[in-house]
PDB file of N, CA and C in Angstrom:
ATOM      1  N   UNK U  22       0.847  -1.162   0.000  1.00  0.00           N
ATOM      2  CA  UNK U  22       0.000   0.000   0.000  1.00  0.00           C
ATOM      3  C   UNK U  22       0.903   1.239   0.000  1.00  0.00           C
ATOM      4  N   UNK U  23       0.516   2.230  -0.729  1.00  0.00           N
ATOM      5  CA  UNK U  23       1.301   3.450  -0.828  1.00  0.00           C
ATOM      6  C   UNK U  23       0.586   4.597  -0.129  1.00  0.00           C
ATOM      7  N   UNK U  24       1.344   5.673   0.207  1.00  0.00           N
ATOM      8  CA  UNK U  24       0.681   6.839   0.792  1.00  0.00           C
ATOM      9  C   UNK U  24      -0.458   7.311  -0.110  1.00  0.00           C
ATOM     10  N   UNK U  25      -1.525   7.708   0.502  1.00  0.00           N
ATOM     11  CA  UNK U  25      -2.723   8.252  -0.169  1.00  0.00           C
ATOM     12  C   UNK U  25      -3.584   7.207  -0.870  1.00  0.00           C
ATOM     13  N   UNK U  26      -3.202   5.949  -0.857  1.00  0.00           N
ATOM     14  CA  UNK U  26      -3.995   4.902  -1.517  1.00  0.00           C
ATOM     15  C   UNK U  26      -5.438   4.943  -1.031  1.00  0.00           C
ATOM     16  N   UNK U  27      -5.611   4.898   0.285  1.00  0.00           N
ATOM     17  CA  UNK U  27      -6.959   4.905   0.846  1.00  0.00           C
ATOM     18  C   UNK U  27      -7.637   6.253   0.647  1.00  0.00           C
ATOM     19  N   UNK U  28      -6.862   7.323   0.736  1.00  0.00           N
ATOM     20  CA  UNK U  28      -7.421   8.657   0.556  1.00  0.00           C
ATOM     21  C   UNK U  28      -8.021   8.805  -0.842  1.00  0.00           C
ATOM     22  N   UNK U  29      -7.314   8.310  -1.844  1.00  0.00           N
ATOM     23  CA  UNK U  29      -7.813   8.379  -3.216  1.00  0.00           C
ATOM     24  C   UNK U  29      -9.130   7.615  -3.351  1.00  0.00           C
ATOM     25  N   UNK U  30      -9.235   6.492  -2.668  1.00  0.00           N
ATOM     26  CA  UNK U  30     -10.453   5.682  -2.735  1.00  0.00           C
ATOM     27  C   UNK U  30     -11.551   6.201  -1.816  1.00  0.00           C
ATOM     28  N   UNK U  31     -11.194   7.151  -0.934  1.00  0.00           N
ATOM     29  CA  UNK U  31     -12.186   7.702  -0.012  1.00  0.00           C
ATOM     30  C   UNK U  31     -12.527   6.786   1.141  1.00  0.00           C
ATOM     31  N   UNK U  32     -11.602   5.890   1.499  1.00  0.00           N
ATOM     32  CA  UNK U  32     -11.851   4.965   2.606  1.00  0.00           C
ATOM     33  C   UNK U  32     -10.856   5.230   3.729  1.00  0.00           C
ATOM     34  N   UNK U  33     -11.138   4.681   4.872  1.00  0.00           N
ATOM     35  CA  UNK U  33     -10.281   4.842   6.042  1.00  0.00           C
ATOM     36  C   UNK U  33     -10.155   3.505   6.749  1.00  0.00           C
ATOM     37  N   UNK U  34      -9.060   3.302   7.473  1.00  0.00           N
ATOM     38  CA  UNK U  34      -8.953   2.071   8.263  1.00  0.00           C
ATOM     39  C   UNK U  34     -10.066   2.017   9.309  1.00  0.00           C
ATOM     40  N   UNK U  35     -10.452   0.834   9.696  1.00  0.00           N
ATOM     41  CA  UNK U  35     -11.454   0.675  10.741  1.00  0.00           C
ATOM     42  C   UNK U  35     -10.872   1.037  12.107  1.00  0.00           C
ATOM     43  N   UNK U  36      -9.562   0.967  12.214  1.00  0.00           N
ATOM     44  CA  UNK U  36      -8.862   1.264  13.467  1.00  0.00           C
ATOM     45  C   UNK U  36      -7.522   1.868  13.110  1.00  0.00           C
ATOM     46  N   UNK U  37      -7.091   2.876  13.825  1.00  0.00           N
ATOM     47  CA  UNK U  37      -5.796   3.501  13.557  1.00  0.00           C
ATOM     48  C   UNK U  37      -5.864   4.485  12.411  1.00  0.00           C
ATOM     49  N   UNK U  38      -4.775   4.537  11.631  1.00  0.00           N
ATOM     50  CA  UNK U  38      -4.690   5.508  10.550  1.00  0.00           C
ATOM     51  C   UNK U  38      -4.144   4.876   9.280  1.00  0.00           C
ATOM     52  N   UNK U  39      -4.219   5.645   8.212  1.00  0.00           N
ATOM     53  CA  UNK U  39      -3.697   5.223   6.910  1.00  0.00           C
ATOM     54  C   UNK U  39      -2.217   5.568   6.796  1.00  0.00           C
ATOM     55  N   UNK U  40      -1.580   5.028   5.789  1.00  0.00           N
ATOM     56  CA  UNK U  40      -0.212   5.403   5.442  1.00  0.00           C
ATOM     57  C   UNK U  40      -0.254   6.791   4.804  1.00  0.00           C
ATOM     58  N   UNK U  41       0.630   7.677   5.248  1.00  0.00           N
ATOM     59  CA  UNK U  41       0.682   9.051   4.741  1.00  0.00           C
ATOM     60  C   UNK U  41       2.049   9.313   4.115  1.00  0.00           C
ATOM     61  N   UNK U  42       2.177  10.439   3.415  1.00  0.00           N
ATOM     62  CA  UNK U  42       3.430  10.777   2.743  1.00  0.00           C
ATOM     63  C   UNK U  42       4.631  10.724   3.685  1.00  0.00           C
ATOM     64  N   UNK U  43       4.475  11.203   4.905  1.00  0.00           N
ATOM     65  CA  UNK U  43       5.579  11.226   5.859  1.00  0.00           C
ATOM     66  C   UNK U  43       6.117   9.852   6.211  1.00  0.00           C
ATOM     67  N   UNK U  44       5.299   8.818   6.023  1.00  0.00           N
ATOM     68  CA  UNK U  44       5.740   7.449   6.297  1.00  0.00           C
ATOM     69  C   UNK U  44       6.730   6.950   5.250  1.00  0.00           C
ATOM     70  N   UNK U  45       6.783   7.617   4.100  1.00  0.00           N
ATOM     71  CA  UNK U  45       7.621   7.158   2.989  1.00  0.00           C
ATOM     72  C   UNK U  45       8.975   7.852   2.914  1.00  0.00           C
ATOM     73  N   UNK U  46       9.266   8.766   3.851  1.00  0.00           N
ATOM     74  CA  UNK U  46      10.544   9.473   3.784  1.00  0.00           C
ATOM     75  C   UNK U  46      11.651   8.643   4.434  1.00  0.00           C
ATOM     76  N   UNK U  47      12.867   8.864   3.964  1.00  0.00           N
ATOM     77  CA  UNK U  47      14.023   8.171   4.546  1.00  0.00           C
ATOM     78  C   UNK U  47      14.118   8.475   6.026  1.00  0.00           C
ATOM     79  N   UNK U  48      14.375   7.449   6.806  1.00  0.00           N
ATOM     80  CA  UNK U  48      14.538   7.608   8.244  1.00  0.00           C
ATOM     81  C   UNK U  48      13.255   7.443   9.038  1.00  0.00           C
ATOM     82  N   UNK U  49      12.109   7.454   8.363  1.00  0.00           N
ATOM     83  CA  UNK U  49      10.839   7.260   9.070  1.00  0.00           C
ATOM     84  C   UNK U  49      10.693   5.788   9.462  1.00  0.00           C
ATOM     85  N   UNK U  50       9.954   5.542  10.536  1.00  0.00           N
ATOM     86  CA  UNK U  50       9.660   4.155  10.904  1.00  0.00           C
ATOM     87  C   UNK U  50       8.976   3.463   9.741  1.00  0.00           C
ATOM     88  N   UNK U  51       9.288   2.204   9.543  1.00  0.00           N
ATOM     89  CA  UNK U  51       8.592   1.390   8.556  1.00  0.00           C
ATOM     90  C   UNK U  51       7.239   1.025   9.166  1.00  0.00           C
ATOM     91  N   UNK U  52       6.170   1.218   8.409  1.00  0.00           N
ATOM     92  CA  UNK U  52       4.828   1.023   8.951  1.00  0.00           C
ATOM     93  C   UNK U  52       4.015   0.068   8.092  1.00  0.00           C
ATOM     94  N   UNK U  53       2.927  -0.439   8.691  1.00  0.00           N
ATOM     95  CA  UNK U  53       2.001  -1.270   7.931  1.00  0.00           C
ATOM     96  C   UNK U  53       0.597  -1.121   8.482  1.00  0.00           C
ATOM     97  N   UNK U  54      -0.354  -1.292   7.590  1.00  0.00           N
ATOM     98  CA  UNK U  54      -1.767  -1.392   7.934  1.00  0.00           C
ATOM     99  C   UNK U  54      -2.103  -2.869   7.766  1.00  0.00           C
ATOM    100  N   UNK U  55      -2.624  -3.478   8.810  1.00  0.00           N
ATOM    101  CA  UNK U  55      -2.885  -4.916   8.770  1.00  0.00           C
ATOM    102  C   UNK U  55      -4.325  -5.208   8.349  1.00  0.00           C
ATOM    103  N   UNK U  56      -4.523  -6.388   7.827  1.00  0.00           N
ATOM    104  CA  UNK U  56      -5.871  -6.823   7.451  1.00  0.00           C
ATOM    105  C   UNK U  56      -6.654  -7.175   8.713  1.00  0.00           C
ATOM    106  N   UNK U  57      -7.956  -7.186   8.574  1.00  0.00           N
ATOM    107  CA  UNK U  57      -8.801  -7.594   9.693  1.00  0.00           C
ATOM    108  C   UNK U  57      -8.488  -9.029  10.082  1.00  0.00           C
ATOM    109  N   UNK U  58      -8.233  -9.878   9.098  1.00  0.00           N
ATOM    110  CA  UNK U  58      -7.916 -11.283   9.375  1.00  0.00           C
ATOM    111  C   UNK U  58      -6.636 -11.407  10.201  1.00  0.00           C
ATOM    112  N   UNK U  59      -5.581 -10.680   9.807  1.00  0.00           N
ATOM    113  CA  UNK U  59      -4.325 -10.715  10.576  1.00  0.00           C
ATOM    114  C   UNK U  59      -4.559 -10.184  11.987  1.00  0.00           C
ATOM    115  N   UNK U  60      -5.358  -9.133  12.108  1.00  0.00           N
ATOM    116  CA  UNK U  60      -5.658  -8.542  13.409  1.00  0.00           C
ATOM    117  C   UNK U  60      -6.318  -9.567  14.329  1.00  0.00           C
ATOM    118  N   UNK U  61      -7.242 -10.325  13.766  1.00  0.00           N
ATOM    119  CA  UNK U  61      -7.957 -11.326  14.574  1.00  0.00           C
ATOM    120  C   UNK U  61      -7.100 -12.562  14.855  1.00  0.00           C
ATOM    121  N   UNK U  62      -6.418 -13.073  13.833  1.00  0.00           N
ATOM    122  CA  UNK U  62      -5.694 -14.338  13.979  1.00  0.00           C
ATOM    123  C   UNK U  62      -4.322 -14.183  14.627  1.00  0.00           C
ATOM    124  N   UNK U  63      -3.553 -13.180  14.233  1.00  0.00           N
ATOM    125  CA  UNK U  63      -2.200 -13.037  14.769  1.00  0.00           C
ATOM    126  C   UNK U  63      -2.153 -12.207  16.053  1.00  0.00           C
ATOM    127  N   UNK U  64      -3.055 -11.234  16.154  1.00  0.00           N
ATOM    128  CA  UNK U  64      -3.003 -10.309  17.291  1.00  0.00           C
ATOM    129  C   UNK U  64      -4.215 -10.432  18.212  1.00  0.00           C
ATOM    130  N   UNK U  65      -4.995 -11.498  18.054  1.00  0.00           N
ATOM    131  CA  UNK U  65      -6.146 -11.781  18.927  1.00  0.00           C
ATOM    132  C   UNK U  65      -7.113 -10.615  19.049  1.00  0.00           C
ATOM    133  N   UNK U  66      -7.305  -9.864  17.957  1.00  0.00           N
ATOM    134  CA  UNK U  66      -8.229  -8.728  17.899  1.00  0.00           C
ATOM    135  C   UNK U  66      -7.934  -7.693  18.984  1.00  0.00           C
ATOM    136  N   UNK U  67      -6.665  -7.526  19.298  1.00  0.00           N
ATOM    137  CA  UNK U  67      -6.247  -6.593  20.344  1.00  0.00           C
ATOM    138  C   UNK U  67      -6.082  -5.189  19.757  1.00  0.00           C
ATOM    139  N   UNK U  68      -6.926  -4.225  20.133  1.00  0.00           N
ATOM    140  CA  UNK U  68      -6.784  -2.872  19.597  1.00  0.00           C
ATOM    141  C   UNK U  68      -5.467  -2.208  20.009  1.00  0.00           C
ATOM    142  N   UNK U  69      -4.822  -2.724  21.053  1.00  0.00           N
ATOM    143  CA  UNK U  69      -3.554  -2.156  21.506  1.00  0.00           C
ATOM    144  C   UNK U  69      -2.399  -2.466  20.567  1.00  0.00           C
ATOM    145  N   UNK U  70      -2.624  -3.293  19.529  1.00  0.00           N
ATOM    146  CA  UNK U  70      -1.559  -3.574  18.565  1.00  0.00           C
ATOM    147  C   UNK U  70      -1.220  -2.313  17.761  1.00  0.00           C
ATOM    148  N   UNK U  71      -2.165  -1.390  17.649  1.00  0.00           N
ATOM    149  CA  UNK U  71      -1.905  -0.148  16.921  1.00  0.00           C
ATOM    150  C   UNK U  71      -0.806   0.615  17.673  1.00  0.00           C
ATOM    151  N   UNK U  72       0.253   0.929  16.949  1.00  0.00           N
ATOM    152  CA  UNK U  72       1.401   1.612  17.543  1.00  0.00           C
ATOM    153  C   UNK U  72       2.515   0.677  17.981  1.00  0.00           C
ATOM    154  N   UNK U  73       2.241  -0.607  17.991  1.00  0.00           N
ATOM    155  CA  UNK U  73       3.234  -1.592  18.426  1.00  0.00           C
ATOM    156  C   UNK U  73       4.192  -1.922  17.275  1.00  0.00           C
ATOM    157  N   UNK U  74       5.461  -2.125  17.604  1.00  0.00           N
ATOM    158  CA  UNK U  74       6.451  -2.596  16.640  1.00  0.00           C
ATOM    159  C   UNK U  74       6.382  -4.118  16.619  1.00  0.00           C
ATOM    160  N   UNK U  75       6.287  -4.690  15.414  1.00  0.00           N
ATOM    161  CA  UNK U  75       6.195  -6.138  15.279  1.00  0.00           C
ATOM    162  C   UNK U  75       7.228  -6.629  14.281  1.00  0.00           C
ATOM    163  N   UNK U  76       7.644  -7.871  14.455  1.00  0.00           N
ATOM    164  CA  UNK U  76       8.560  -8.495  13.506  1.00  0.00           C
ATOM    165  C   UNK U  76       7.774  -8.914  12.278  1.00  0.00           C
ATOM    166  N   UNK U  77       8.298  -8.553  11.125  1.00  0.00           N
ATOM    167  CA  UNK U  77       7.683  -8.928   9.849  1.00  0.00           C
ATOM    168  C   UNK U  77       8.817  -9.378   8.955  1.00  0.00           C
ATOM    169  N   UNK U  78       9.034 -10.696   8.919  1.00  0.00           N
ATOM    170  CA  UNK U  78      10.216 -11.210   8.226  1.00  0.00           C
ATOM    171  C   UNK U  78      11.454 -10.758   8.964  1.00  0.00           C
ATOM    172  N   UNK U  79      12.370 -10.111   8.261  1.00  0.00           N
ATOM    173  CA  UNK U  79      13.604  -9.601   8.879  1.00  0.00           C
ATOM    174  C   UNK U  79      13.494  -8.144   9.275  1.00  0.00           C
ATOM    175  N   UNK U  80      12.286  -7.576   9.170  1.00  0.00           N
ATOM    176  CA  UNK U  80      12.089  -6.155   9.479  1.00  0.00           C
ATOM    177  C   UNK U  80      11.221  -5.993  10.720  1.00  0.00           C
ATOM    178  N   UNK U  81      11.343  -4.830  11.335  1.00  0.00           N
ATOM    179  CA  UNK U  81      10.431  -4.429  12.403  1.00  0.00           C
ATOM    180  C   UNK U  81       9.572  -3.316  11.833  1.00  0.00           C
ATOM    181  N   UNK U  82       8.266  -3.488  11.928  1.00  0.00           N
ATOM    182  CA  UNK U  82       7.327  -2.515  11.393  1.00  0.00           C
ATOM    183  C   UNK U  82       6.381  -2.049  12.486  1.00  0.00           C
ATOM    184  N   UNK U  83       5.982  -0.801  12.406  1.00  0.00           N
ATOM    185  CA  UNK U  83       4.982  -0.266  13.326  1.00  0.00           C
ATOM    186  C   UNK U  83       3.602  -0.497  12.723  1.00  0.00           C
ATOM    187  N   UNK U  84       2.722  -1.111  13.480  1.00  0.00           N
ATOM    188  CA  UNK U  84       1.348  -1.301  13.031  1.00  0.00           C
ATOM    189  C   UNK U  84       0.626   0.019  13.270  1.00  0.00           C
ATOM    190  N   UNK U  85       0.123   0.633  12.206  1.00  0.00           N
ATOM    191  CA  UNK U  85      -0.538   1.933  12.350  1.00  0.00           C
ATOM    192  C   UNK U  85      -2.039   1.882  12.089  1.00  0.00           C
ATOM    193  N   UNK U  86      -2.528   0.775  11.519  1.00  0.00           N
ATOM    194  CA  UNK U  86      -3.955   0.693  11.237  1.00  0.00           C
ATOM    195  C   UNK U  86      -4.409  -0.714  10.955  1.00  0.00           C
ATOM    196  N   UNK U  87      -5.740  -0.877  10.975  1.00  0.00           N
ATOM    197  CA  UNK U  87      -6.383  -2.153  10.634  1.00  0.00           C
ATOM    198  C   UNK U  87      -7.480  -1.866   9.629  1.00  0.00           C
ATOM    199  N   UNK U  88      -7.480  -2.640   8.563  1.00  0.00           N
ATOM    200  CA  UNK U  88      -8.485  -2.477   7.526  1.00  0.00           C
ATOM    201  C   UNK U  88      -9.858  -2.950   7.993  1.00  0.00           C
ATOM    202  N   UNK U  89     -10.861  -2.576   7.246  1.00  0.00           N
ATOM    203  CA  UNK U  89     -12.234  -2.981   7.511  1.00  0.00           C
ATOM    204  C   UNK U  89     -12.368  -4.500   7.437  1.00  0.00           C
ATOM    205  N   UNK U  90     -13.281  -5.044   8.225  1.00  0.00           N
ATOM    206  CA  UNK U  90     -13.541  -6.481   8.200  1.00  0.00           C
ATOM    207  C   UNK U  90     -14.191  -6.905   6.894  1.00  0.00           C
ATOM    208  N   UNK U  91     -14.845  -5.988   6.229  1.00  0.00           N
ATOM    209  CA  UNK U  91     -15.565  -6.295   4.994  1.00  0.00           C
ATOM    210  C   UNK U  91     -15.060  -5.411   3.864  1.00  0.00           C
ATOM    211  N   UNK U  92     -14.136  -5.918   3.037  1.00  0.00           N
ATOM    212  CA  UNK U  92     -13.590  -5.088   1.963  1.00  0.00           C
ATOM    213  C   UNK U  92     -14.635  -4.625   0.954  1.00  0.00           C
ATOM    214  N   UNK U  93     -15.768  -5.296   0.905  1.00  0.00           N
ATOM    215  CA  UNK U  93     -16.842  -4.874   0.007  1.00  0.00           C
ATOM    216  C   UNK U  93     -17.583  -3.659   0.563  1.00  0.00           C
ATOM    217  N   UNK U  94     -17.478  -3.446   1.879  1.00  0.00           N
ATOM    218  CA  UNK U  94     -18.144  -2.324   2.541  1.00  0.00           C
ATOM    219  C   UNK U  94     -17.167  -1.629   3.476  1.00  0.00           C
ATOM    220  N   UNK U  95     -16.151  -0.966   2.927  1.00  0.00           N
ATOM    221  CA  UNK U  95     -15.130  -0.332   3.769  1.00  0.00           C
ATOM    222  C   UNK U  95     -15.680   0.860   4.542  1.00  0.00           C
ATOM    223  N   UNK U  96     -14.899   1.285   5.525  1.00  0.00           N
ATOM    224  CA  UNK U  96     -15.235   2.486   6.272  1.00  0.00           C
ATOM    225  C   UNK U  96     -15.030   3.673   5.333  1.00  0.00           C
ATOM    226  N   UNK U  97     -16.069   4.453   5.097  1.00  0.00           N
ATOM    227  CA  UNK U  97     -15.984   5.588   4.186  1.00  0.00           C
ATOM    228  C   UNK U  97     -15.508   6.818   4.946  1.00  0.00           C
ATOM    229  N   UNK U  98     -14.482   7.454   4.381  1.00  0.00           N
ATOM    230  CA  UNK U  98     -13.933   8.655   4.989  1.00  0.00           C
ATOM    231  C   UNK U  98     -14.887   9.808   4.711  1.00  0.00           C
ATOM    232  N   UNK U  99     -15.240  10.544   5.758  1.00  0.00           N
ATOM    233  CA  UNK U  99     -16.127  11.691   5.589  1.00  0.00           C
ATOM    234  C   UNK U  99     -15.396  12.845   4.944  1.00  0.00           C
ATOM    235  N   UNK U 100     -16.034  13.502   4.023  1.00  0.00           N
ATOM    236  CA  UNK U 100     -15.460  14.672   3.374  1.00  0.00           C
ATOM    237  C   UNK U 100     -15.475  15.840   4.355  1.00  0.00           C
ATOM    238  N   UNK U 101     -14.376  16.585   4.398  1.00  0.00           N
ATOM    239  CA  UNK U 101     -14.314  17.745   5.301  1.00  0.00           C
ATOM    240  C   UNK U 101     -14.982  18.940   4.644  1.00  0.00           C
TER     241      UNK U 101
END
């Protein structure tokens, strides 16, 4: 997923936040938005996983968001 991917589609994570431009700069923490399935199966549906650093292969990534449980009916971002 790239910065603004969800913004372009007008959707938002069900929990946490989306990847933003600042996440893609050199020196920034490596981040990920996890699927609802991963959230339930790997992290026992723990909302406290948001902000936690987790091992992902040989990398450590900060979990910043969780996607909607139903990709057919995502959380719609409200227009400001």
